[in-house]
Structures are given as C-alpha cells and as structure tokens.
mmCIF file of C-alpha atoms and ligand atoms in Angstrom:
data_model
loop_
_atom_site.group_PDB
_atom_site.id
_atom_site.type_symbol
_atom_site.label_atom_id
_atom_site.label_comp_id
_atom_site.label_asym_id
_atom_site.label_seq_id
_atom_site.Cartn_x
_atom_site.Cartn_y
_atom_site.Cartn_z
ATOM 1 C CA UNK A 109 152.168 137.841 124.978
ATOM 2 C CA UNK A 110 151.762 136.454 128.353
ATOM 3 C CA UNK A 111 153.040 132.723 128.347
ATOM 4 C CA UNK A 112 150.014 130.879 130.131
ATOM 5 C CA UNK A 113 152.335 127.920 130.701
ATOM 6 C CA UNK A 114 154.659 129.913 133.040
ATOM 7 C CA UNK A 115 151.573 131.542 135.040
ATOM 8 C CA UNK A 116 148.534 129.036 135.183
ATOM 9 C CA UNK A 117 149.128 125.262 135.589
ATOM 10 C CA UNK A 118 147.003 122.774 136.544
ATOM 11 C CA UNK A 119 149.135 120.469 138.306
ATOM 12 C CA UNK A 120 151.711 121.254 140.511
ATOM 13 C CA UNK A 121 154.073 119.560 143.145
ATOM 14 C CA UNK A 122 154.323 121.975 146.105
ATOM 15 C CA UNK A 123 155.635 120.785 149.952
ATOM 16 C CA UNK A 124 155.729 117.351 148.755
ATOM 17 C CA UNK A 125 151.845 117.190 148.092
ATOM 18 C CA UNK A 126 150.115 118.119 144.803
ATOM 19 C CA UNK A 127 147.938 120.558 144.360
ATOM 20 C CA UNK A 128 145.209 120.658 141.127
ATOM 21 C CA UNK A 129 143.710 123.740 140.222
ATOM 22 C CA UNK A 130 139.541 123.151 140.712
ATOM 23 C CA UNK A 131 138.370 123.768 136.995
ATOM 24 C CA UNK A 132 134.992 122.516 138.414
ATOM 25 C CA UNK A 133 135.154 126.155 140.052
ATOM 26 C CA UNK A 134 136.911 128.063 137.303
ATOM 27 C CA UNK A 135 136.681 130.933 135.832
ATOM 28 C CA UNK A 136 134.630 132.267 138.826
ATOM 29 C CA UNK A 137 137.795 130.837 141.630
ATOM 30 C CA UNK A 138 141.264 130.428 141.277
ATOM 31 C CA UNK A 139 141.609 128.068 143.762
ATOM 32 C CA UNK A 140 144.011 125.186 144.465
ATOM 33 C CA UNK A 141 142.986 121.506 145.826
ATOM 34 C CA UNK A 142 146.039 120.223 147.721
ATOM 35 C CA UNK A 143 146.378 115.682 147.758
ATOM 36 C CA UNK A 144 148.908 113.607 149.882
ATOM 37 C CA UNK A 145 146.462 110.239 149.321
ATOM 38 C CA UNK A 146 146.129 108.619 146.218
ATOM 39 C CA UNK A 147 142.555 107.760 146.704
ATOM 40 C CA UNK A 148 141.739 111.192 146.794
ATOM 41 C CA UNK A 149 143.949 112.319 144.123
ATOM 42 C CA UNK A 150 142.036 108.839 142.332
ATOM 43 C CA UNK A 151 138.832 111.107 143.265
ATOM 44 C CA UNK A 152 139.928 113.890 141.945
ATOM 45 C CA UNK A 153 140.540 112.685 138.463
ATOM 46 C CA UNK A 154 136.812 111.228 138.726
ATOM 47 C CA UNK A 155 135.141 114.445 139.423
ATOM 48 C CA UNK A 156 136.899 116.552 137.565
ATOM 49 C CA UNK A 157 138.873 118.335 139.272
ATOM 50 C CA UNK A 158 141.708 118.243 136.894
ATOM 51 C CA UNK A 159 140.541 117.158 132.977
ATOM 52 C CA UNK A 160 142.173 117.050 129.724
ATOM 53 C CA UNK A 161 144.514 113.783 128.641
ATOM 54 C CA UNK A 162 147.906 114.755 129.559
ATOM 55 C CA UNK A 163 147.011 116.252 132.779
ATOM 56 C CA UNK A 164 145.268 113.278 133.942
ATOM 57 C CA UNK A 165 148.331 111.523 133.147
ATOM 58 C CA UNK A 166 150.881 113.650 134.624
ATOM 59 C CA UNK A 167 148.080 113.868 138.002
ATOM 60 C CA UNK A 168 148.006 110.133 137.859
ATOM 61 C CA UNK A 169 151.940 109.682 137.923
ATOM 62 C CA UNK A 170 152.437 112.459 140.885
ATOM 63 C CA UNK A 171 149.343 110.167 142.616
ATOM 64 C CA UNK A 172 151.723 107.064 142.448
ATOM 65 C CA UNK A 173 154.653 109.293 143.877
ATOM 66 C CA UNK A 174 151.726 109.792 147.000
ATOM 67 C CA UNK A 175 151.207 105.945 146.785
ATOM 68 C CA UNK A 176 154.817 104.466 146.714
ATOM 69 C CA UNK A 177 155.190 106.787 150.067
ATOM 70 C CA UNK A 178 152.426 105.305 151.976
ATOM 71 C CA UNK A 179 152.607 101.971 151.055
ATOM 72 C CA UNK A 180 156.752 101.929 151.738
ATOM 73 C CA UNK A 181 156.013 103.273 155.143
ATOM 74 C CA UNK A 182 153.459 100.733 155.728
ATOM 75 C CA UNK A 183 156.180 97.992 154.445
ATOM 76 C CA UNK A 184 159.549 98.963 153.299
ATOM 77 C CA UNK A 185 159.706 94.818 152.137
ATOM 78 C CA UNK A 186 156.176 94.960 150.723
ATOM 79 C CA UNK A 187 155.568 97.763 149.051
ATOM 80 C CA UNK A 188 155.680 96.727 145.447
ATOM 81 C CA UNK A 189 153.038 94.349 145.911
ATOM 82 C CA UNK A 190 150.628 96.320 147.567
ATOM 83 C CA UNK A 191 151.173 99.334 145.220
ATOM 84 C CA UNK A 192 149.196 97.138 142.391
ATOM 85 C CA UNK A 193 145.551 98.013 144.019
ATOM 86 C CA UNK A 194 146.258 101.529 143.931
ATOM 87 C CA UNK A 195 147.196 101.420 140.932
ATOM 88 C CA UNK A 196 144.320 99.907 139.573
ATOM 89 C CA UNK A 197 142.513 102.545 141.425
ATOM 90 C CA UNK A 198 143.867 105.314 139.919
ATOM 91 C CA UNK A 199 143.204 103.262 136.890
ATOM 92 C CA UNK A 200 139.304 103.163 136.959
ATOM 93 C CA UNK A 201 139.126 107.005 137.535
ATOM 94 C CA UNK A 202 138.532 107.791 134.173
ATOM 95 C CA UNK A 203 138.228 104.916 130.884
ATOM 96 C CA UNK A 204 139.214 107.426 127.642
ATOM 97 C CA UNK A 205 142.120 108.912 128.034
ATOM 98 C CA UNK A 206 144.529 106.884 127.269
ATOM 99 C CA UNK A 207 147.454 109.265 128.343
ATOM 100 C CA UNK A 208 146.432 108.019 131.971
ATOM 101 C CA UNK A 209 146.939 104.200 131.220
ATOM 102 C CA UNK A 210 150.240 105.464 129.774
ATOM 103 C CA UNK A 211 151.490 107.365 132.690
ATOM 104 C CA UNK A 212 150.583 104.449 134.703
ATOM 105 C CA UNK A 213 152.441 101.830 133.161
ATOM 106 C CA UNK A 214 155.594 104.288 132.824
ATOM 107 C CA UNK A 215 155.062 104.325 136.366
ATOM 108 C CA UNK A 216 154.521 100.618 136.508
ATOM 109 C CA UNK A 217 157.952 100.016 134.777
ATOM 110 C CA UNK A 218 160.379 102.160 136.387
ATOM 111 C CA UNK A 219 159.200 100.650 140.186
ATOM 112 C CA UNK A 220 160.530 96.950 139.138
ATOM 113 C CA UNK A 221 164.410 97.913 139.035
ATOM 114 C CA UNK A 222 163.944 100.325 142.470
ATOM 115 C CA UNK A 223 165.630 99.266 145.573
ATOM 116 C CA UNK A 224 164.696 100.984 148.982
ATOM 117 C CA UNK A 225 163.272 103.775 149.244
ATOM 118 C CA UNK A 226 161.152 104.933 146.106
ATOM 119 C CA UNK A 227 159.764 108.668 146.234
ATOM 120 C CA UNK A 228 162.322 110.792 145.126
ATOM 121 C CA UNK A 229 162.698 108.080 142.142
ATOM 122 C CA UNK A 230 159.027 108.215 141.645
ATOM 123 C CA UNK A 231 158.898 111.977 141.641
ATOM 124 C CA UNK A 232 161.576 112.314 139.470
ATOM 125 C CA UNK A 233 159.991 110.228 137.094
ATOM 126 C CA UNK A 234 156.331 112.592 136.943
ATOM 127 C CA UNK A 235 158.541 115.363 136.903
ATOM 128 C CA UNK A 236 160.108 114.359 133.693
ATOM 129 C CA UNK A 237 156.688 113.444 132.284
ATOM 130 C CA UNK A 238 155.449 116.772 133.185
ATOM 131 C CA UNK A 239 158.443 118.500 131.900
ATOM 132 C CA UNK A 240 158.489 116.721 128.748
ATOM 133 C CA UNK A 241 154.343 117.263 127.986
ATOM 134 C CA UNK A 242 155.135 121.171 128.266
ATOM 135 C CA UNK A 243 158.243 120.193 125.568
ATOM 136 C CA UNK A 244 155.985 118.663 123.749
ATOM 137 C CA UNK A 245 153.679 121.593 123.186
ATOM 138 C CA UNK A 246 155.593 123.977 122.474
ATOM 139 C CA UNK A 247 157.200 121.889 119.841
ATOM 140 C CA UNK A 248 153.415 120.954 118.297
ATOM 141 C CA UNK A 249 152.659 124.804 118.446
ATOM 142 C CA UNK A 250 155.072 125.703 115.948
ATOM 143 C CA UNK A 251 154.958 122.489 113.945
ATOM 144 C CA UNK A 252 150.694 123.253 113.726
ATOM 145 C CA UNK A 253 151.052 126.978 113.088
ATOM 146 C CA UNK A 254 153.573 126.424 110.670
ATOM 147 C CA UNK A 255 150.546 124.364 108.453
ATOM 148 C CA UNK A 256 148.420 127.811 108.686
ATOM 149 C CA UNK A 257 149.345 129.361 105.448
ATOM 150 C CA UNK A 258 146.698 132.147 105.128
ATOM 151 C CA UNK A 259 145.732 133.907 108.492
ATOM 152 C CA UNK A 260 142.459 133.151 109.694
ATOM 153 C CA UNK A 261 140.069 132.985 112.624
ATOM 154 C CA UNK A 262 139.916 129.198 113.949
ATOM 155 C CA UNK A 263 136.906 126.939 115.827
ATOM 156 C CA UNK A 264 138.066 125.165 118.896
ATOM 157 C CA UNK A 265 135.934 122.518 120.700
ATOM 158 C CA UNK A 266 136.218 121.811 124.524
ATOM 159 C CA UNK A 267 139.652 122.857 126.351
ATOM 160 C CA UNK A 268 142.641 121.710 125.109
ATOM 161 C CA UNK A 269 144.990 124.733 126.796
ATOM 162 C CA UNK A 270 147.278 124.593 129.474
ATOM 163 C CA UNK A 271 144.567 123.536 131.849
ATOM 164 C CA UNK A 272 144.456 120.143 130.030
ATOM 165 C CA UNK A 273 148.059 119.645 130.353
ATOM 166 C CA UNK A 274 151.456 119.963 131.787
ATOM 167 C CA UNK A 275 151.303 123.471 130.081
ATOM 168 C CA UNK A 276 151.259 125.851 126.859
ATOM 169 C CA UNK A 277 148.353 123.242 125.502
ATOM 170 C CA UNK A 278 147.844 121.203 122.642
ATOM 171 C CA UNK A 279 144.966 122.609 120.384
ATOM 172 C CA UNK A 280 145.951 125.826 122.407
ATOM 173 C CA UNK A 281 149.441 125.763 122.117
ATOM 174 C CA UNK A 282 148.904 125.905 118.215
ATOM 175 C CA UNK A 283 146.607 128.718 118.847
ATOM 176 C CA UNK A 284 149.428 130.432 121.384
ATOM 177 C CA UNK A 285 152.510 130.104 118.483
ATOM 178 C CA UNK A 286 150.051 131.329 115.969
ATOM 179 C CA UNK A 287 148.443 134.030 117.199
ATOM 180 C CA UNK A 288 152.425 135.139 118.099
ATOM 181 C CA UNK A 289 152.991 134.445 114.697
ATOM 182 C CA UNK A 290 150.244 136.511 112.871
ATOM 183 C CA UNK A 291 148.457 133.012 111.338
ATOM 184 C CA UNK A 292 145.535 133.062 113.963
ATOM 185 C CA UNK A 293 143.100 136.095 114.497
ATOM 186 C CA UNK A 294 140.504 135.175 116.340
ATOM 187 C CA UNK A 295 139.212 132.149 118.370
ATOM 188 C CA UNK A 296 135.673 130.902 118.066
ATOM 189 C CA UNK A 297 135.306 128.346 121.317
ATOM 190 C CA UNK A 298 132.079 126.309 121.156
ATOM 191 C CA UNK A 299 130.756 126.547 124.808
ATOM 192 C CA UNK A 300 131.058 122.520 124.549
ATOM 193 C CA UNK A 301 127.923 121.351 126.488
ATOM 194 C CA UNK A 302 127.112 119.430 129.235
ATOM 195 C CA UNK A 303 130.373 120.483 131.047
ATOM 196 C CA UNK A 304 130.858 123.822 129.711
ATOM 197 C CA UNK A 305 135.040 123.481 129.034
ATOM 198 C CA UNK A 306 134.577 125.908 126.205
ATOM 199 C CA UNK A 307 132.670 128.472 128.182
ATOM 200 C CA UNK A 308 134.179 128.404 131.451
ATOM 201 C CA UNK A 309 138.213 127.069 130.614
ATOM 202 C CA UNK A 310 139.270 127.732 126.817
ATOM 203 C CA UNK A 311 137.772 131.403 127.195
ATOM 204 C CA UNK A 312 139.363 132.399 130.455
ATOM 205 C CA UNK A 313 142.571 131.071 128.911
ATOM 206 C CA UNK A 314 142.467 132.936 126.131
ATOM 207 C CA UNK A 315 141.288 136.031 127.949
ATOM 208 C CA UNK A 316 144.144 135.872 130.442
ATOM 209 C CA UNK A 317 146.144 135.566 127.088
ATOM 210 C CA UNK A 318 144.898 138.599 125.002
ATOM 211 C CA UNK A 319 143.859 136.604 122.689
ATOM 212 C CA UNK A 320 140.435 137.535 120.934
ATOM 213 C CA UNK A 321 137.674 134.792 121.538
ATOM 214 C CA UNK A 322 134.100 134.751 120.662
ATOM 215 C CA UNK A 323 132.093 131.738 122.840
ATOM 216 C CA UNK A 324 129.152 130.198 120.367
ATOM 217 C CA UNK A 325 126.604 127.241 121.339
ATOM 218 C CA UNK A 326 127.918 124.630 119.045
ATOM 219 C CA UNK A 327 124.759 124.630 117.415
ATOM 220 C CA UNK A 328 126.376 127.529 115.963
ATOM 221 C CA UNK A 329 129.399 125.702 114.213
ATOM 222 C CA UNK A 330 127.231 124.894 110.524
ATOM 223 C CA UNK A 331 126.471 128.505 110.291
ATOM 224 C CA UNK A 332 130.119 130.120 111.011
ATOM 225 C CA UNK A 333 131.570 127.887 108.635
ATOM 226 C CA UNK A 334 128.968 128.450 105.908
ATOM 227 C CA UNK A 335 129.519 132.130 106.540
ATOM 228 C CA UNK A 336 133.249 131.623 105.628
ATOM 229 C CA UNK A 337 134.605 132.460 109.117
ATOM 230 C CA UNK A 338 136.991 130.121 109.876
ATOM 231 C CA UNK A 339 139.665 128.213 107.796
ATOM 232 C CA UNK A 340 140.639 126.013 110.596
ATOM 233 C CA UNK A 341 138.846 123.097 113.199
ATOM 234 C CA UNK A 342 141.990 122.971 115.633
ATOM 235 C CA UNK A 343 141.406 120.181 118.371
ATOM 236 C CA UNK A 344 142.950 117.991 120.837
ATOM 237 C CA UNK A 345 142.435 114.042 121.530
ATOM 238 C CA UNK A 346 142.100 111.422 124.567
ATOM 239 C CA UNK A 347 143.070 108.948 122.313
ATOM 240 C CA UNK A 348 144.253 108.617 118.770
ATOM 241 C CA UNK A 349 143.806 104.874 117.343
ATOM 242 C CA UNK A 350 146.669 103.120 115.003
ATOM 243 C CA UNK A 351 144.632 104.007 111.940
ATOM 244 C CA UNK A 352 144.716 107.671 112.523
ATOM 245 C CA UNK A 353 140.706 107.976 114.131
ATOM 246 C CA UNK A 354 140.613 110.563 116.927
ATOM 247 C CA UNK A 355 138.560 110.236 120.107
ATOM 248 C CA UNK A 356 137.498 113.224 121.749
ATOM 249 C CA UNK A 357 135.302 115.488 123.263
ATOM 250 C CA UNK A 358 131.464 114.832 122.086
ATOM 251 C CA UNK A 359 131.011 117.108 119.255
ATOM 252 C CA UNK A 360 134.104 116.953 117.746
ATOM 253 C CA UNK A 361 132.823 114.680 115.002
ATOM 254 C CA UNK A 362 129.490 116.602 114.053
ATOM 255 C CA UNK A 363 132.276 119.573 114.206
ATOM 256 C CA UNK A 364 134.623 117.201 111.182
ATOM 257 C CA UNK A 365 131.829 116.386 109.076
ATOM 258 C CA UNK A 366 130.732 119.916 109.163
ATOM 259 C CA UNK A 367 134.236 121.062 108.314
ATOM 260 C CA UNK A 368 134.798 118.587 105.202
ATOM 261 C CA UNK A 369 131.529 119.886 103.801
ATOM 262 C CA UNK A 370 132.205 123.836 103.619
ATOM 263 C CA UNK A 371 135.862 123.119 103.121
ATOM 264 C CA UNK A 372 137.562 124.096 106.292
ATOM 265 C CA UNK A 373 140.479 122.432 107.892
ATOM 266 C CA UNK A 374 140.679 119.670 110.479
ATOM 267 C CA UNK A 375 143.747 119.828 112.683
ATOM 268 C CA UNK A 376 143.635 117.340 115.734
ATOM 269 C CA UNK A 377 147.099 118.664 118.424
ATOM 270 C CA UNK A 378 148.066 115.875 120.851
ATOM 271 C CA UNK A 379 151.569 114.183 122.452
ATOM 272 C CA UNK A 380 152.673 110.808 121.182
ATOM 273 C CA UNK A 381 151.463 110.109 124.712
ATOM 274 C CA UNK A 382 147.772 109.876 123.226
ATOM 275 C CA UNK A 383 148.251 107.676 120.304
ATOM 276 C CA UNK A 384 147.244 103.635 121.184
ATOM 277 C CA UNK A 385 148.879 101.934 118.963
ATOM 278 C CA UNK A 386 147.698 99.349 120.503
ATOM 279 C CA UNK A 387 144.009 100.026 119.196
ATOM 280 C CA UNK A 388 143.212 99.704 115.721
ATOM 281 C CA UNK A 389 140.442 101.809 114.668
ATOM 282 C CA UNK A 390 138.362 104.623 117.059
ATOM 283 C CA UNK A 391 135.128 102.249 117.821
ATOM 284 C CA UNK A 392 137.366 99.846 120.063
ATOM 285 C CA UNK A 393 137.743 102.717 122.269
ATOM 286 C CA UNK A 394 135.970 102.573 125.295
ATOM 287 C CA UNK A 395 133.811 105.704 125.489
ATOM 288 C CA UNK A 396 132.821 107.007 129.012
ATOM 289 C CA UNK A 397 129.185 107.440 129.461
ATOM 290 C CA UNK A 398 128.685 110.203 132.578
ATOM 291 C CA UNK A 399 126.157 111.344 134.779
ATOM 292 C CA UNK A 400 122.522 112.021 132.777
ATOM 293 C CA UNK A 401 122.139 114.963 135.487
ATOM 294 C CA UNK A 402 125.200 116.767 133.525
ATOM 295 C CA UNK A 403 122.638 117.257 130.622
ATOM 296 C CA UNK A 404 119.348 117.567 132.783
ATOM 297 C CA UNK A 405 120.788 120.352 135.150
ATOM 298 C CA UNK A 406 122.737 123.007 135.032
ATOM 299 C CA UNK A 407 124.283 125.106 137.592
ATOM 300 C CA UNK A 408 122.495 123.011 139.884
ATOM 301 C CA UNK A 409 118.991 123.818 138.477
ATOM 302 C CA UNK A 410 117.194 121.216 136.918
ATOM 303 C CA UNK A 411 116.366 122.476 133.061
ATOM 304 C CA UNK A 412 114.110 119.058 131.889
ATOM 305 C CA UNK A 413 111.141 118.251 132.888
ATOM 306 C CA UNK A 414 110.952 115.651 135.709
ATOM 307 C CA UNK A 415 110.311 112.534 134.045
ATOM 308 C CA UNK A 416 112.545 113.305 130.909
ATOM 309 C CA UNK A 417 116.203 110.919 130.429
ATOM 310 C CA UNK A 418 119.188 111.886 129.185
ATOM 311 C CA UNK A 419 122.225 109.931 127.489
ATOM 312 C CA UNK A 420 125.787 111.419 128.482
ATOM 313 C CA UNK A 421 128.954 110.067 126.316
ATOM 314 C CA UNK A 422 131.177 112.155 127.127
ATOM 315 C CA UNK A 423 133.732 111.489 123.972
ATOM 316 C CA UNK A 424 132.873 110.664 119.789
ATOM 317 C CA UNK A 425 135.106 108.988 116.979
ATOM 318 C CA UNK A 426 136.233 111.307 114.311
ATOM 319 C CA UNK A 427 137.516 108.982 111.413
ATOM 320 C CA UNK A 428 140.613 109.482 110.168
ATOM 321 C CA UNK A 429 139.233 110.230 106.523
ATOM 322 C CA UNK A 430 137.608 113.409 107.982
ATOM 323 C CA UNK A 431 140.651 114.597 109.623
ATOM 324 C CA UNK A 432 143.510 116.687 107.175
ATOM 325 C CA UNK A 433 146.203 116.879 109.637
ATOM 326 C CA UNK A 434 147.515 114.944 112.965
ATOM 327 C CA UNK A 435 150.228 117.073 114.632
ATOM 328 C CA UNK A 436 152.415 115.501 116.916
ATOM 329 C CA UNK A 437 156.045 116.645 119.125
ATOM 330 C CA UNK A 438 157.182 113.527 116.593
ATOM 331 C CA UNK A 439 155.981 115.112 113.479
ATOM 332 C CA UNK A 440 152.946 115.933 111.236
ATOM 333 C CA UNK A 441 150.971 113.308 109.622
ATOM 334 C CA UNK A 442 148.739 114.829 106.631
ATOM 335 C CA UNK A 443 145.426 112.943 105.952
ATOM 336 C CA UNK A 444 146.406 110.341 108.412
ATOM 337 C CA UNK A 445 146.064 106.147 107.886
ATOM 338 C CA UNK A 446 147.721 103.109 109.230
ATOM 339 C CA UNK A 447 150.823 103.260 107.126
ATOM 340 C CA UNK A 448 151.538 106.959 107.969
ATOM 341 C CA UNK A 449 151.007 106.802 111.593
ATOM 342 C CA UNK A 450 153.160 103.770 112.072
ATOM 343 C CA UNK A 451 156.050 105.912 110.305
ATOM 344 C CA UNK A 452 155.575 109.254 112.429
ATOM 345 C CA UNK A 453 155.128 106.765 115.954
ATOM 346 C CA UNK A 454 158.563 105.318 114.489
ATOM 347 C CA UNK A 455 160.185 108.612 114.599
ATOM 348 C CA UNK A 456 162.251 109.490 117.358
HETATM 349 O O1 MRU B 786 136.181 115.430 129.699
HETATM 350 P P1 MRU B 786 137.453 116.207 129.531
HETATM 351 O O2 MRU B 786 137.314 117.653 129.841
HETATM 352 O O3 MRU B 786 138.609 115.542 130.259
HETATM 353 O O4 MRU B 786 137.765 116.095 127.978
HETATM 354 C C1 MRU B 786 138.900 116.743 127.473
HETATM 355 C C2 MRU B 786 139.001 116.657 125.994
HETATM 356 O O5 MRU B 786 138.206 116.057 125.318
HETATM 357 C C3 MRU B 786 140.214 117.301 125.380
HETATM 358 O O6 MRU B 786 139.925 117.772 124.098
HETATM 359 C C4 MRU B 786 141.346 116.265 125.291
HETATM 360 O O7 MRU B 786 141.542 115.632 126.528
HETATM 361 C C5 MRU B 786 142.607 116.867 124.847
HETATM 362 S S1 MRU B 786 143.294 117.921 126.081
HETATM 363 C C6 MRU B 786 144.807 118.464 125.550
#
C-alpha cells in the first residue's frame, strides 16, 4: 500500500514559507499555494484553500511562525504586543473548528517565556504540532480498525484523509490500517454537497491509495444501509463537546440517525486536539453559515432559478446517544457521555 501521508500533504514548510496544496482545485491540479504573510495564509484558511480541523490548525500555527517574523522585524521590543491582532485574524478565518483556536493558543503560550528572536522557536513549535497530528493518526488507525470485528464495506462523509490533516487522516487513517488489515473492503464516500469534499478529495485519496471507493449522492445513504452494505459510518469531527456530541460536516447527523435505525455502526476518528472540553453539549457550538451561492451554483453555473434562496451551514450536531464509538490517539470511548470522556481526556 502506498502511504498517502509520506506522498500527499497538505501543508508543508518549504524555503521558510508554507505552501498549502489548493483542494479548491483538486483532483483536476496538483498544485501548491506558497504564503510568507499571515493575512494571506488568514485568507487562505477562509477560502478554502486548506480544510479539515487539524490542518487548519497546524496552517494556523505555521501562519504565526510568518507573523512573529514580520512583526519582530518591524520591532524586535514590540513584537509581542502587536502579534495579538494577527492573531485574532487568523482567528476569525474560520468559527468551527476548534483545532484552530487550539493551535492558536498553543501558539499564544509558548511566545510569553521567548526572549529575542522568535521564529525558529515558533517553527519548532508547528513542527511538533504537525508531527504529533500525523502520530496521532496512525495511532487512531489501529486503535479504530482494531473495533472492526467482521470485514465490511464502510460509508464515509466529507474528507477526513490526509488532506484534512498533518497526514495518514483521521476517518481515513482508520480506513488506511484497515483496509491493510483485511477489516475494510470497500469505501462508499457520499459526494458531500455543496463543496463536493467527498467527490473531489476522499475519492482521489483513496484512488491514489488502491483502495476501492464507490462516490454516492448522500441521498443515497438510507438505501445502502437498508440494502445491508455497510457495517460501519466512519467519520471525523471539528469539534467534539464534553458530553461526547460531535460537530461536523452537514450530513453527518441525517447519516447517525440513519445508521442507529438499520443497525450500522457510528465511529467518529479525531485528535484530542478536537475535543472542547470547554463546551458542554454540541448546540453551544458555533456553526458556520457559508456562502448561499455554494448551494445555488455549481462549477460556476448557476443551477436555481434566479429568485430562489438558499441556507448554507456548513457543520450539524450528532448527539452523543447516536454515536457507538469516539476514537481518539488517547483511547476509545464506547457510547460516549460526560463521565467517559472526562476519563479518556484524563489519559495521558
Ligand atoms: O468544511 P471543511 O471541509 O473544513 O469540513 C471538514 C470536516 O467536516 C471534516 O470531517 C473534519 O474537519 C474532520 S477532518 C479530519
């Protein structure tokens, strides 16, 4: 098997700049974006040019790295100040995610104690983030395949592969270790409308992969469970609230309630990094409404009739009673609650 995470990443540092691979242009160009301005990298983030929880966060703490090296040349004495508005910038890209507040206030922490100059502290600091979201895949691949007793074909919803992350994936990265290990057969990808990340992201990945995928509208998702298809819903998360609810993509709850009904699994795949502990249940979650034109055009082409509105949130709340398993680099949490979550967060 080719290992994605070794041959197609999303975010990379290269001649002291980053450089985001344009999913808004994927899987028709494999082209890299290079940034050496936070604003733009602030931008970027905004119009998707990278997506997906952790790598918003890891694109958010290289974008301070581009910060602390502008505003230290503008002030060596003033820097730490000034740094605040960017990052509040970087801040307001996207609302969701909550690995991007995260990665932020890592960030945030680490620049009280520096003296002088602080890139290559900086930089060392999103490396290790980066480094340790690829870490934590892998480890979440084995720990989710490893729940897959009886191999089976599995629904994914939106793109939660290496292009969402530091690398390997999260829903993906399950999908990776078990396909290796003969517990996943096939992937059915909902094409994950308006954006298309199931269509155009989760099956190029598995295509460069060799791993068998079959793209469906998700209108299609009732009907391939009734039919018996799959024994597993394997998903990631923007944010996972104290009580075990899951924000993320729009359609992953239709996609739990149909699973509870016909009996098939719910796994939701995602870093420590994405739990708020800090939020108790999913509907305190701020839920980013986008663009109507998403839904009214596609490909450019407008697809309603002139006249006709459209409402765009781009995320749902999947209660934790819907969901059988939370899978974490900290541990698996089985029909997840309060109690339960607190213990795995507790874990080293
Ligand atoms: O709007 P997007 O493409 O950023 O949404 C991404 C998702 O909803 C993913 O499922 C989630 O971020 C997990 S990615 C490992």
């Amino acid at each position: 098997m080719t290992d994605q995470a070794d041959t197609v990443e999303a975010v990379r540092w290269q001649g002291n700049r980053l450089q985001l691979l344009d999913q808004r242009v994927l899987p028709q160009e494999v082209a890299y974006l290079s940034y050496g301005d936070v604003d733009a990298v602030a931008g970027a983030i905004r119009d998707m040019v990278v997506r997906g929880a952790p790598a918003i966060g890891i694109t958010a703490a290289y974008g301070i790295v581009l910060a602390a090296r502008a505003r230290f040349a503008q002030s060596p004495d003033g820097w730490k100040p000034a740094i605040e508005a960017d990052l509040q910038t970087l801040a307001a890209s996207r609302p969701t995610a909550v690995n991007l507040f995260w990665a932020i206030e890592r960030m945030r922490e680490l620049m009280a104690d520096i003296d002088g100059n602080p890139e290559s502290t900086l930089l060392a600091a999103a490396r290790r983030i980066h480094d340790d979201d690829i870490a934590a895949n892998r480890r979440m691949g084995e720990l989710g395949a490893a729940l897959i007793e009886t191999p089976c074909a599995i629904l994914t919803h939106c793109n939660a592969g290496a292009l969402a992350t530091g690398g390997y994936g999260t829903a993906l990265g399950v999908v990776r270790a078990g396909f290796a290990a003969g517990k996943i057969t096939h992937v059915y990808a909902d094409e994950t409308r308006p954006w298309m990340q199931g269509a155009r992201l989760t099956a190029w990945e598995m295509v460069q992969e060799g791993i068998p995928v079959t793209l469906q509208a998700e209108g299609a998702a009732a009907h391939l469970m009734k039919q018996g298809k799959v024994g597993w819903v394997i998903v990631g998360s923007d944010r996972i609230a104290a009580n075990g609810d899951v924000v993320n993509k729009i359609g992953t709850y239709g996609l739990a309630v149909l699973a509870r009904h016909h009996g098939v699994k719910f796994m939701v795949v995602a870093p420590a990094s994405t739990v708020d502990m800090g939020i108790t249940c999913g509907d305190d979650v701020t839920i980013e409404q986008r663009s109507p034109d998403e839904v009214l055009y596609l490909t450019g082409q407008r697809i309603a009739a002139v006249g006709a509105e459209a409402w765009n949130p781009a995320f749902d709340v999947t209660p934790a009673a819907l969901v059988d398993a939370i899978v974490t680099e900290r541990g698996v949490v089985l029909n997840p609650d309060a109690e339960r979550m607190r213990a795995m967060m507790e874990r080293a």
